[in-house]
């Protein structure tokens, strides 16, 4: 029996403590009744049940006087079980509040979490799952932010470092063992000092919104490492908390943000609003599915899930309450947690209206006008797997977008798979074909050579093929077209010449990334020389395949990246944030010139010749980038001036420079600066 609660407020949604009690509010347009279930501190025993009798605009609400933070709760939602009409209500299943600020318990692949009978999928399962279900915990959101200042780094001065909370510090010898792999580990001075040395201005964290391990992974003894399987969009993942006494995961996350801000490093979260951990129709009933399936998910007319994400379902952002869930979550992370920006996973899914991508969807407009969120950095992954799912360059003006065209062209250019000078230059100049024509800024092109999905930098030059058997999918998962080159030997090698060649190519790729126009993104660990042993889809490898190996870090490579970022900051053409014109400015300085090794401007036939792999890029008059991706040394004619070598990716080779001639080693890149120049980036 449940006792009715007195009416509360329909706003805000979730469980909100006001100092005297807790207001509970849950949206369900199609429910016939909602019960609030309270549990003991262990989450095993239901101690009370209350009906939410008040309802306003689809929001069921009630007020529980005397309730305090730490109270564990869940919902039972009554209604029809009619999948063909989109309804999957089942009051035998305890449901997690989608607005939960903290989640207690571990999800296990147990048939009691299924809302249907395995032998009769169109019938509701009668087993009660309360004893094993995830529970929400009421939190007190107070936190001392005194002295915290958002860095607000301009896009033109941004260097993004994509990292995994656990993987970044799990093996870090200077981080205390009890803090390794946690939010607190990232806040450790040794980690922050490393980021500062590299010149990092923003750390982009793989998903930290509470996520689950898929049933298939659990059956295979694996875990979801990347975190793209969310179930609670307001709760920091408990698995990344250090577990120190008296420190909640939420407070530890906020302490991390505060420490990074003190070092002038922004925090960007990779967020997943395109699907949920409830998966397809054969997946568990944990939250949204049982609360109001027909409202929260994109469904076909027969009730089937539309699967443009490849994850079994897609959230229905065309519904005002689902849009509200996204906006409320973003405002929570930006307001209560002081996050500086968001990278949207499969962002095309969020921009679909009746199946088709629409650059004018309400979500983009809502973000642009919101006084809190409009100050954040937004980054799109501009694709999904649905029809018309590739939309690079079509996101709002102030956004950045992951530019896979840069990734593929630069890999092909350096690793011998046939990119021309024209393709190299187009991507090096911030992919103007995708961004400039649509009145976007150069910074909109978020350039990367590697990301969490795919080979690491070291593996790009060590593996011709993926080696994903550890994922237990018979090596069928992951990309097959990696534009990689193993330099003649598959995998690790002790051959000194081979190792030098791989190191030279890796440095050339890093130099291309950090000296190109646009916003560079560096994958955590690439500066250490980290390998995943050829696994290019390590989403389920929570082990030393993915954890950064600090003990064997390449100190020379770390210094090389730091030097590159320092040079980048000195070059006006890269710091200005303006599109290159190739024309003299008021002072007679040309921002970019594209030259042949002869020193003469490239002619039309030379641009498209994929067998000619050398060119000179002159930036701001005073800087030369000499590029040679061929297998042989190339002699470059230098413009008039006293040119000084600033950097070479071929540390193993002698760079010969005499007068106006410079010989650049095979498969390498050289940066030179004219002596006596007073022009520097502002």
XYZ file of C-alpha atoms in Angstrom:
682
model
C 0.000 0.000 0.000
C 1.208 3.486 -0.764
C 0.249 6.653 1.050
C -0.290 9.827 -0.964
C 2.187 12.668 -0.612
C 0.985 16.257 -0.275
C 1.249 18.189 -3.529
C 4.635 19.656 -4.274
C 5.880 21.706 -7.200
C 6.102 20.649 -10.836
C 9.324 22.650 -11.104
C 12.151 21.862 -10.968
C 12.145 18.253 -12.080
C 14.006 15.700 -9.977
C 14.429 15.537 -6.193
C 15.242 18.944 -4.716
C 16.150 19.511 -1.056
C 15.083 22.905 0.296
C 16.402 22.592 3.850
C 13.111 21.336 5.277
C 12.240 18.468 2.987
C 12.418 17.205 -0.575
C 10.244 18.021 -3.562
C 9.848 15.160 -6.049
C 8.797 15.842 -9.645
C 8.724 13.356 -12.543
C 7.444 13.882 -16.080
C 5.263 11.198 -17.684
C 2.581 12.242 -20.136
C 1.061 8.766 -20.547
C 1.321 7.282 -17.056
C -1.796 6.311 -15.142
C -0.082 6.577 -11.750
C 3.325 7.166 -10.153
C 4.650 5.796 -6.866
C 7.729 7.038 -5.026
C 9.580 4.200 -3.288
C 12.052 4.896 -0.456
C 14.875 2.553 0.550
C 17.187 1.899 3.453
C 20.781 3.154 3.339
C 21.949 -0.057 1.667
C 19.352 0.210 -1.093
C 18.123 -3.347 -0.570
C 14.986 -2.897 1.480
C 11.987 -0.761 0.531
C 10.951 1.137 3.656
C 8.077 3.287 2.377
C 5.932 3.893 -0.672
C 4.063 7.081 -1.544
C 1.815 7.923 -4.462
C 2.332 11.187 -6.298
C -1.267 12.281 -6.640
C -0.615 15.805 -7.873
C -0.113 16.256 -11.616
C 0.531 19.411 -13.609
C 1.227 19.454 -17.359
C 2.334 15.837 -17.226
C 4.584 16.321 -14.173
C 3.739 14.117 -11.203
C 4.874 15.737 -7.967
C 4.799 15.553 -4.196
C 6.563 16.995 -1.159
C 8.121 14.839 1.568
C 8.625 16.934 4.681
C 11.647 16.057 6.819
C 13.453 14.157 4.045
C 17.198 14.786 3.926
C 20.130 14.404 1.508
C 21.264 10.796 1.277
C 17.721 9.435 0.996
C 17.561 6.633 -1.600
C 14.541 6.445 -3.884
C 13.119 5.128 -7.141
C 9.808 5.193 -9.001
C 7.158 2.706 -10.034
C 5.120 4.001 -12.940
C 1.747 2.507 -13.825
C 0.286 2.379 -17.315
C -0.345 0.069 -20.272
C 2.202 -2.398 -21.584
C 1.508 -2.054 -25.311
C 4.769 -1.949 -27.308
C 2.916 -1.674 -30.610
C 1.567 1.681 -29.374
C 4.903 2.744 -27.905
C 4.015 2.069 -24.251
C 6.194 -0.152 -22.051
C 4.954 0.611 -18.559
C 5.620 -2.051 -15.940
C 5.120 -1.177 -12.275
C 7.044 -4.306 -11.260
C 10.222 -2.475 -12.282
C 11.796 0.146 -10.054
C 12.902 3.058 -12.236
C 15.767 5.499 -11.885
C 14.949 9.201 -11.864
C 16.477 10.634 -15.081
C 17.244 13.769 -13.040
C 19.137 11.832 -10.357
C 22.133 13.793 -9.038
C 23.718 10.664 -7.578
C 23.238 6.989 -8.442
C 23.645 4.118 -5.978
C 24.091 0.474 -6.923
C 25.618 -1.481 -9.789
C 23.701 -2.556 -12.864
C 23.973 -6.269 -13.533
C 22.720 -8.236 -16.506
C 19.812 -9.895 -14.717
C 16.534 -11.007 -16.371
C 14.612 -9.249 -13.588
C 15.612 -5.929 -15.203
C 13.745 -6.817 -18.397
C 10.311 -5.282 -18.756
C 9.017 -8.099 -20.967
C 8.732 -11.860 -20.735
C 11.535 -13.496 -22.716
C 9.182 -16.163 -24.008
C 6.436 -13.638 -24.846
C 7.951 -10.200 -25.642
C 4.560 -8.514 -25.957
C 3.710 -9.362 -22.365
C 4.981 -7.537 -19.279
C 7.352 -9.420 -16.987
C 5.993 -9.911 -13.469
C 9.298 -10.241 -11.570
C 10.078 -7.397 -9.175
C 13.579 -5.958 -9.548
C 13.637 -3.481 -6.636
C 16.347 -5.379 -4.762
C 18.838 -5.074 -7.621
C 17.677 -1.865 -9.317
C 19.695 1.341 -9.427
C 18.532 3.976 -6.952
C 18.827 7.730 -6.917
C 20.187 9.561 -3.892
C 19.019 12.999 -2.819
C 21.941 15.444 -2.735
C 22.666 18.816 -1.211
C 24.043 20.883 -4.100
C 25.915 23.427 -1.956
C 29.601 23.880 -2.769
C 32.188 26.534 -1.979
C 33.198 28.006 -5.334
C 34.890 31.034 -3.782
C 37.734 32.245 -5.959
C 36.832 30.093 -8.954
C 37.238 31.904 -12.285
C 36.380 30.502 -15.702
C 39.403 30.812 -18.024
C 37.243 31.769 -21.058
C 40.133 31.015 -23.415
C 39.447 32.382 -26.924
C 38.946 29.712 -29.557
C 41.988 30.964 -31.460
C 44.198 30.251 -28.445
C 42.723 26.865 -27.553
C 44.538 23.526 -27.410
C 42.226 20.652 -26.484
C 43.524 17.532 -24.728
C 41.096 14.604 -25.051
C 41.433 12.349 -22.015
C 39.759 9.581 -20.042
C 39.310 10.247 -16.326
C 40.545 6.840 -15.231
C 43.050 6.131 -17.984
C 44.868 9.423 -17.541
C 46.105 8.747 -13.995
C 45.536 5.052 -13.245
C 49.269 4.329 -13.698
C 50.693 7.743 -12.814
C 53.563 7.191 -10.344
C 53.367 10.693 -8.836
C 49.659 10.482 -8.052
C 48.961 8.802 -4.693
C 47.596 5.257 -5.209
C 44.301 6.098 -3.531
C 43.669 8.917 -6.035
C 44.746 7.209 -9.255
C 42.046 6.865 -11.885
C 39.754 9.406 -10.225
C 38.563 12.981 -10.563
C 40.942 13.810 -7.738
C 43.788 12.225 -9.699
C 43.337 14.730 -12.515
C 43.437 17.563 -9.960
C 46.835 16.393 -8.675
C 49.622 18.978 -9.189
C 51.768 16.518 -11.176
C 49.022 16.020 -13.755
C 48.234 19.719 -14.003
C 51.948 20.507 -14.376
C 52.122 18.105 -17.328
C 49.138 19.747 -19.007
C 50.644 23.188 -18.498
C 53.963 22.075 -19.950
C 52.190 20.929 -23.105
C 50.351 24.242 -23.381
C 46.939 22.615 -22.944
C 44.143 25.147 -22.417
C 41.182 22.742 -22.243
C 40.816 19.141 -21.162
C 37.995 17.294 -22.924
C 36.865 14.366 -20.777
C 35.231 11.271 -22.190
C 31.728 10.789 -20.736
C 31.346 11.234 -16.987
C 27.544 11.249 -16.904
C 26.586 8.051 -15.079
C 26.756 5.181 -17.550
C 26.398 1.403 -17.552
C 28.174 -1.677 -18.853
C 26.116 -3.286 -21.611
C 24.767 -6.808 -20.965
C 26.879 -8.251 -23.794
C 30.055 -6.823 -22.293
C 29.180 -8.162 -18.861
C 28.602 -11.608 -20.335
C 32.086 -11.415 -21.918
C 33.788 -10.268 -18.732
C 34.405 -6.773 -20.146
C 33.406 -3.246 -19.172
C 32.279 -0.160 -21.044
C 35.458 1.891 -20.754
C 34.660 4.917 -22.911
C 31.302 5.609 -21.264
C 29.005 6.183 -24.241
C 26.089 4.388 -22.579
C 24.343 6.914 -20.275
C 21.459 6.398 -17.885
C 21.606 9.460 -15.582
C 22.492 12.777 -17.206
C 22.993 14.776 -13.998
C 25.093 12.344 -11.964
C 28.893 12.118 -12.113
C 29.958 8.519 -12.679
C 30.679 6.984 -9.282
C 33.330 4.683 -10.771
C 35.629 7.703 -11.157
C 35.342 8.827 -7.544
C 38.218 8.090 -5.177
C 35.816 7.039 -2.414
C 37.463 9.222 0.233
C 35.423 9.527 3.398
C 33.109 12.512 3.409
C 33.687 13.377 -0.266
C 30.851 12.640 -2.673
C 31.494 11.997 -6.385
C 29.812 15.330 -7.141
C 32.043 17.284 -4.773
C 35.166 15.503 -6.010
C 34.243 16.364 -9.587
C 33.767 20.003 -8.656
C 37.068 20.069 -6.763
C 38.730 18.837 -9.960
C 37.135 21.625 -11.990
C 38.210 24.221 -9.448
C 41.822 22.979 -9.505
C 41.955 23.002 -13.313
C 40.482 26.489 -13.443
C 43.137 27.696 -11.020
C 45.670 26.544 -13.639
C 43.720 28.342 -16.417
C 42.574 25.056 -17.961
C 38.991 24.750 -19.168
C 36.897 21.611 -18.669
C 34.885 20.285 -21.620
C 32.605 17.270 -21.173
C 31.845 14.723 -23.867
C 28.080 14.346 -23.469
C 25.733 11.706 -24.855
C 22.165 12.841 -25.463
C 21.525 10.785 -28.578
C 20.598 7.490 -26.878
C 20.355 5.784 -23.496
C 21.662 2.604 -21.866
C 18.256 0.943 -22.243
C 19.375 -0.086 -25.757
C 16.916 -1.702 -28.191
C 13.616 -3.478 -27.550
C 15.519 -6.432 -26.048
C 17.288 -4.170 -23.560
C 16.492 -3.562 -19.901
C 13.805 -1.316 -18.441
C 15.730 0.966 -16.097
C 14.384 4.496 -16.423
C 12.947 6.345 -19.451
C 11.501 3.212 -21.044
C 9.305 2.543 -18.048
C 8.571 6.194 -17.243
C 7.197 7.218 -20.639
C 8.671 5.313 -23.570
C 6.457 7.013 -26.148
C 7.615 10.496 -25.131
C 11.314 9.951 -24.507
C 12.280 7.836 -27.542
C 12.012 8.252 -31.305
C 9.649 5.517 -32.428
C 8.287 4.255 -35.714
C 4.529 4.009 -36.133
C 4.556 0.367 -35.065
C 6.376 1.221 -31.840
C 9.821 0.052 -32.969
C 12.845 2.117 -31.988
C 14.456 4.304 -34.630
C 18.139 3.456 -34.478
C 20.142 6.223 -36.179
C 22.753 5.948 -33.421
C 23.655 2.280 -33.803
C 23.009 1.875 -30.081
C 19.464 0.531 -30.244
C 17.498 3.702 -29.571
C 17.490 7.461 -30.079
C 16.151 10.098 -27.715
C 13.243 12.123 -29.077
C 14.515 15.692 -28.887
C 11.493 16.876 -30.849
C 9.524 16.440 -27.606
C 9.629 19.584 -25.416
C 10.239 17.602 -22.218
C 13.142 15.671 -23.739
C 14.607 18.934 -24.982
C 14.134 20.245 -21.449
C 16.025 17.248 -20.055
C 18.992 18.098 -22.278
C 18.902 21.801 -21.473
C 18.462 21.218 -17.739
C 21.381 18.801 -17.736
C 23.685 21.190 -19.591
C 22.697 24.058 -17.322
C 23.375 21.879 -14.294
C 26.887 20.977 -15.408
C 27.652 24.550 -16.458
C 26.019 26.207 -13.445
C 26.397 23.838 -10.503
C 29.657 22.249 -11.717
C 31.272 25.214 -13.553
C 31.997 23.201 -16.712
C 33.241 25.344 -19.618
C 31.973 23.453 -22.637
C 30.501 20.343 -24.171
C 31.342 17.990 -27.017
C 28.153 16.385 -28.367
C 28.458 12.724 -29.333
C 26.708 11.889 -32.631
C 25.460 15.463 -32.763
C 23.601 14.929 -36.038
C 21.078 12.800 -34.140
C 20.330 15.807 -31.923
C 19.634 17.880 -35.016
C 17.140 15.589 -36.707
C 13.547 16.664 -37.282
C 11.238 13.908 -38.525
C 14.317 11.910 -39.461
C 16.198 14.572 -41.448
C 18.996 16.826 -40.207
C 17.907 20.450 -39.775
C 20.531 23.121 -38.946
C 17.762 25.204 -37.363
C 16.519 22.721 -34.755
C 15.170 24.161 -31.474
C 18.076 22.789 -29.430
C 20.642 24.962 -31.228
C 18.446 28.039 -30.796
C 17.862 27.253 -27.128
C 21.590 26.952 -26.496
C 22.376 30.195 -28.311
C 19.899 32.276 -26.322
C 20.538 30.767 -22.895
C 22.466 33.368 -20.839
C 24.520 30.704 -19.046
C 25.166 28.218 -21.839
C 25.828 30.792 -24.555
C 29.211 31.444 -22.911
C 30.258 27.787 -23.193
C 32.270 26.133 -25.933
C 30.217 23.698 -28.022
C 31.780 21.007 -30.207
C 29.884 18.674 -32.536
C 30.725 15.195 -33.673
C 29.112 16.008 -37.024
C 27.830 12.586 -38.013
C 25.663 9.622 -37.073
C 24.810 6.413 -38.968
C 21.392 7.476 -40.250
C 20.517 8.661 -43.748
C 22.211 11.995 -44.453
C 24.263 11.455 -41.330
C 27.440 13.298 -42.409
C 27.080 17.041 -41.795
C 30.568 18.512 -41.381
C 30.384 22.305 -41.453
C 26.633 22.651 -40.923
C 26.470 23.344 -37.214
C 25.860 26.779 -35.640
C 28.328 29.601 -36.183
C 29.937 29.628 -32.736
C 30.511 25.866 -32.599
C 33.575 23.769 -33.244
C 33.317 20.491 -35.160
C 35.498 17.391 -35.191
C 37.124 17.467 -38.612
C 37.745 13.916 -39.787
C 38.702 15.306 -43.203
C 41.800 16.811 -41.575
C 42.580 13.497 -39.881
C 42.316 11.390 -43.015
C 44.078 13.793 -45.369
C 47.058 14.288 -43.072
C 47.395 10.561 -42.430
C 47.310 9.898 -46.157
C 49.832 12.633 -46.888
C 52.411 11.479 -44.353
C 51.838 7.741 -44.410
C 51.951 7.256 -48.150
C 48.368 6.714 -49.263
C 48.188 9.429 -51.875
C 47.053 12.862 -50.686
C 48.060 15.733 -52.948
C 49.562 19.068 -51.944
C 46.165 20.633 -52.645
C 44.457 18.310 -50.176
C 47.169 18.934 -47.605
C 46.913 22.708 -47.970
C 43.119 22.734 -47.876
C 43.046 20.856 -44.583
C 46.061 22.757 -43.189
C 44.139 25.982 -43.811
C 41.183 24.961 -41.609
C 39.156 23.228 -44.341
C 37.776 26.407 -45.821
C 35.636 24.333 -48.208
C 33.518 23.201 -45.259
C 33.680 26.251 -43.004
C 34.645 29.497 -44.746
C 31.901 29.335 -47.358
C 29.321 29.058 -44.568
C 30.706 32.112 -42.738
C 32.283 30.053 -39.969
C 35.550 30.955 -38.251
C 38.754 28.918 -38.781
C 38.511 27.728 -35.185
C 35.339 25.814 -36.108
C 37.629 23.152 -37.587
C 38.654 21.025 -34.605
C 41.670 19.319 -36.126
C 42.917 15.971 -34.900
C 45.172 13.176 -36.051
C 43.928 10.682 -33.465
C 41.082 10.472 -30.968
C 39.833 7.909 -28.480
C 38.170 6.070 -31.376
C 40.892 4.572 -33.577
C 44.638 3.999 -33.494
C 46.883 5.986 -31.181
C 49.632 8.017 -32.812
C 52.240 5.339 -32.062
C 50.009 2.635 -33.528
C 49.427 4.623 -36.723
C 53.056 3.974 -37.667
C 53.260 0.462 -36.181
C 50.171 -1.346 -37.465
C 48.755 -1.813 -40.936
C 45.715 -3.643 -39.585
C 43.540 -3.533 -36.475
C 44.178 -6.082 -33.723
C 40.935 -6.119 -31.728
C 40.654 -9.743 -30.625
C 40.697 -8.655 -26.975
C 37.251 -7.123 -27.586
C 35.871 -10.648 -28.118
C 34.138 -9.746 -31.368
C 36.411 -11.880 -33.591
C 38.207 -8.740 -34.843
C 35.075 -7.637 -36.729
C 34.679 -4.373 -34.817
C 36.575 -1.136 -35.448
C 37.543 0.636 -38.659
C 39.336 -1.200 -41.452
C 40.410 1.902 -43.382
C 42.840 3.577 -40.978
C 45.285 5.240 -43.427
C 48.085 3.829 -41.284
C 51.532 2.479 -42.225
C 53.518 -0.022 -40.190
C 56.795 1.050 -41.845
C 57.354 -2.503 -43.021
C 56.899 -4.481 -39.792
C 53.584 -5.170 -38.076
C 53.675 -4.240 -34.398
C 56.426 -3.327 -31.986
C 60.039 -3.643 -33.092
C 63.502 -3.358 -31.556
C 65.087 -2.370 -34.865
C 66.697 1.046 -34.190
C 66.253 2.358 -37.736
C 62.618 1.353 -37.828
C 62.004 2.996 -34.466
C 63.658 6.204 -35.712
C 61.456 6.237 -38.814
C 58.307 5.745 -36.749
C 59.361 8.474 -34.317
C 60.070 10.855 -37.207
C 56.650 10.245 -38.766
C 54.889 10.634 -35.431
C 56.580 13.981 -34.856
C 55.737 15.139 -38.382
C 52.065 14.337 -37.781
C 52.095 16.173 -34.451
C 53.776 19.181 -36.043
C 51.162 19.216 -38.803
C 48.414 19.177 -36.201
C 49.809 21.907 -33.973
C 50.930 24.245 -36.753
C 47.743 24.075 -38.833
C 45.030 26.705 -38.825
C 42.019 25.712 -36.730
C 41.625 24.334 -33.212
C 44.031 21.466 -32.459
C 42.965 18.479 -30.371
C 45.631 16.188 -28.929
C 44.777 12.673 -27.762
C 46.037 12.040 -24.231
C 49.031 9.768 -24.293
C 50.152 10.523 -27.841
C 52.796 12.797 -26.362
C 54.019 9.847 -24.273
C 54.322 7.450 -27.215
C 51.418 5.339 -25.937
C 50.361 2.208 -27.816
C 47.142 0.191 -27.579
C 48.901 -2.765 -29.195
C 46.988 -2.261 -32.421
C 43.491 -2.103 -30.902
C 41.625 0.618 -32.773
C 38.314 0.228 -30.913
C 39.324 -0.118 -27.269
C 35.911 0.924 -25.937
C 35.731 -2.125 -23.644
C 39.353 -2.335 -22.482
C 39.543 -0.998 -18.923
C 43.125 -2.168 -18.421
C 46.703 -1.445 -19.436
C 45.721 -1.468 -23.105
C 44.124 1.943 -22.581
C 45.664 3.321 -19.372
C 48.487 5.799 -20.015
C 51.898 4.237 -19.415
C 53.694 7.043 -17.611
C 56.620 4.854 -16.578
C 57.762 4.459 -20.185
C 56.822 7.957 -21.351
C 58.896 9.409 -24.187
C 60.381 12.526 -22.550
C 61.744 13.781 -25.867
C 58.299 13.581 -27.458
C 56.754 15.474 -24.542
C 59.327 18.243 -25.009
C 58.665 18.248 -28.755
C 54.917 18.827 -28.245
C 55.611 21.588 -25.734
C 57.961 23.274 -28.189
C 55.396 23.020 -30.983
C 52.702 24.674 -28.918
C 55.107 27.432 -27.924
C 55.913 28.087 -31.582
C 52.223 28.056 -32.488
C 51.602 30.836 -29.982
C 54.329 32.952 -31.601
C 52.999 32.871 -35.169
C 50.557 35.738 -35.851
C 48.800 33.877 -38.674
C 47.844 31.103 -36.237
C 46.981 33.333 -33.294
C 44.807 35.841 -35.153
C 41.748 33.626 -35.543
C 41.168 35.106 -39.015
C 40.954 33.300 -42.330
C 44.130 33.447 -44.379
C 43.819 35.598 -47.483
C 47.236 35.216 -49.102
C 47.231 38.996 -49.615
C 49.367 41.725 -48.004
C 47.887 43.468 -44.991
C 48.275 47.178 -44.172
C 51.877 46.534 -43.124
C 52.610 44.586 -46.304
C 52.756 41.225 -44.495
C 51.202 38.202 -46.217
C 49.587 35.731 -43.813
C 50.241 32.617 -45.940
C 52.231 31.749 -49.054
C 52.372 28.278 -50.623
C 55.678 27.605 -52.361
C 57.413 24.774 -54.162
C 60.785 23.609 -52.798
C 62.304 25.856 -55.476
C 60.938 28.849 -53.600
C 58.530 29.734 -56.408
C 54.744 29.769 -56.017
C 53.115 26.425 -56.720
C 51.518 26.165 -60.154
C 48.239 24.414 -60.923
C 49.687 21.045 -62.067
C 51.976 20.918 -59.015
C 49.058 21.185 -56.607
C 47.406 17.975 -57.761
C 50.527 15.824 -58.269
C 50.308 13.108 -55.598
C 53.850 11.979 -56.346
C 55.339 15.371 -55.400
C 55.293 15.429 -51.633
C 57.216 18.556 -50.621
C 56.163 22.169 -50.168
C 57.032 25.321 -48.259
C 54.450 27.169 -46.171
C 55.428 30.732 -45.315
C 53.378 32.219 -42.462
C 53.309 35.891 -41.448
C 56.397 36.538 -43.517
C 58.808 35.424 -40.815
C 58.063 31.709 -40.482
C 58.781 28.817 -42.821
C 57.333 25.331 -42.513
C 59.250 22.998 -44.826
C 57.273 19.840 -45.463
C 58.758 16.692 -47.006
C 56.663 13.527 -46.854
C 58.701 11.776 -49.551
C 61.094 8.894 -48.947
C 64.105 11.024 -49.931
C 65.814 14.198 -48.713
C 64.657 17.343 -50.524
C 66.583 20.563 -51.038
C 64.573 23.729 -50.375
C 65.437 27.210 -51.617
C 64.809 29.720 -48.820
C 63.603 33.297 -49.285
C 66.009 36.107 -48.589
C 66.757 36.574 -44.908
C 68.718 35.094 -42.041
C 66.729 31.965 -41.295
C 67.247 30.069 -38.066
C 66.174 26.490 -37.379
C 63.516 26.376 -34.656
C 62.314 22.776 -34.878
C 62.758 19.561 -36.826
C 60.760 16.360 -36.654
C 63.855 14.457 -37.857
C 65.920 14.490 -34.693
C 67.941 11.567 -36.048
C 69.007 13.409 -39.202
C 71.293 16.365 -39.832
C 69.405 19.314 -41.298
C 71.817 21.037 -43.645
C 71.285 24.750 -44.081
C 73.698 27.026 -45.902
C 72.879 30.482 -47.191
C 69.570 30.178 -48.989
C 69.542 26.370 -49.188
C 68.150 23.869 -46.713
C 68.063 20.098 -47.144
C 65.177 18.492 -45.289
C 65.346 14.829 -44.370
C 62.877 12.295 -45.735
C 59.441 12.117 -44.114
C 60.035 15.143 -41.923
C 58.991 18.702 -41.234
C 61.172 21.678 -40.374
C 60.247 25.049 -38.873
C 62.478 28.079 -39.459
C 62.220 31.658 -38.223
C 63.899 34.727 -39.608
C 66.379 36.335 -37.227
C 65.751 39.874 -36.043
C 62.017 39.886 -36.713
C 59.932 41.921 -34.326
C 56.608 40.501 -35.447
C 55.017 38.226 -32.887
C 51.527 37.045 -32.144
C 49.512 39.362 -29.965
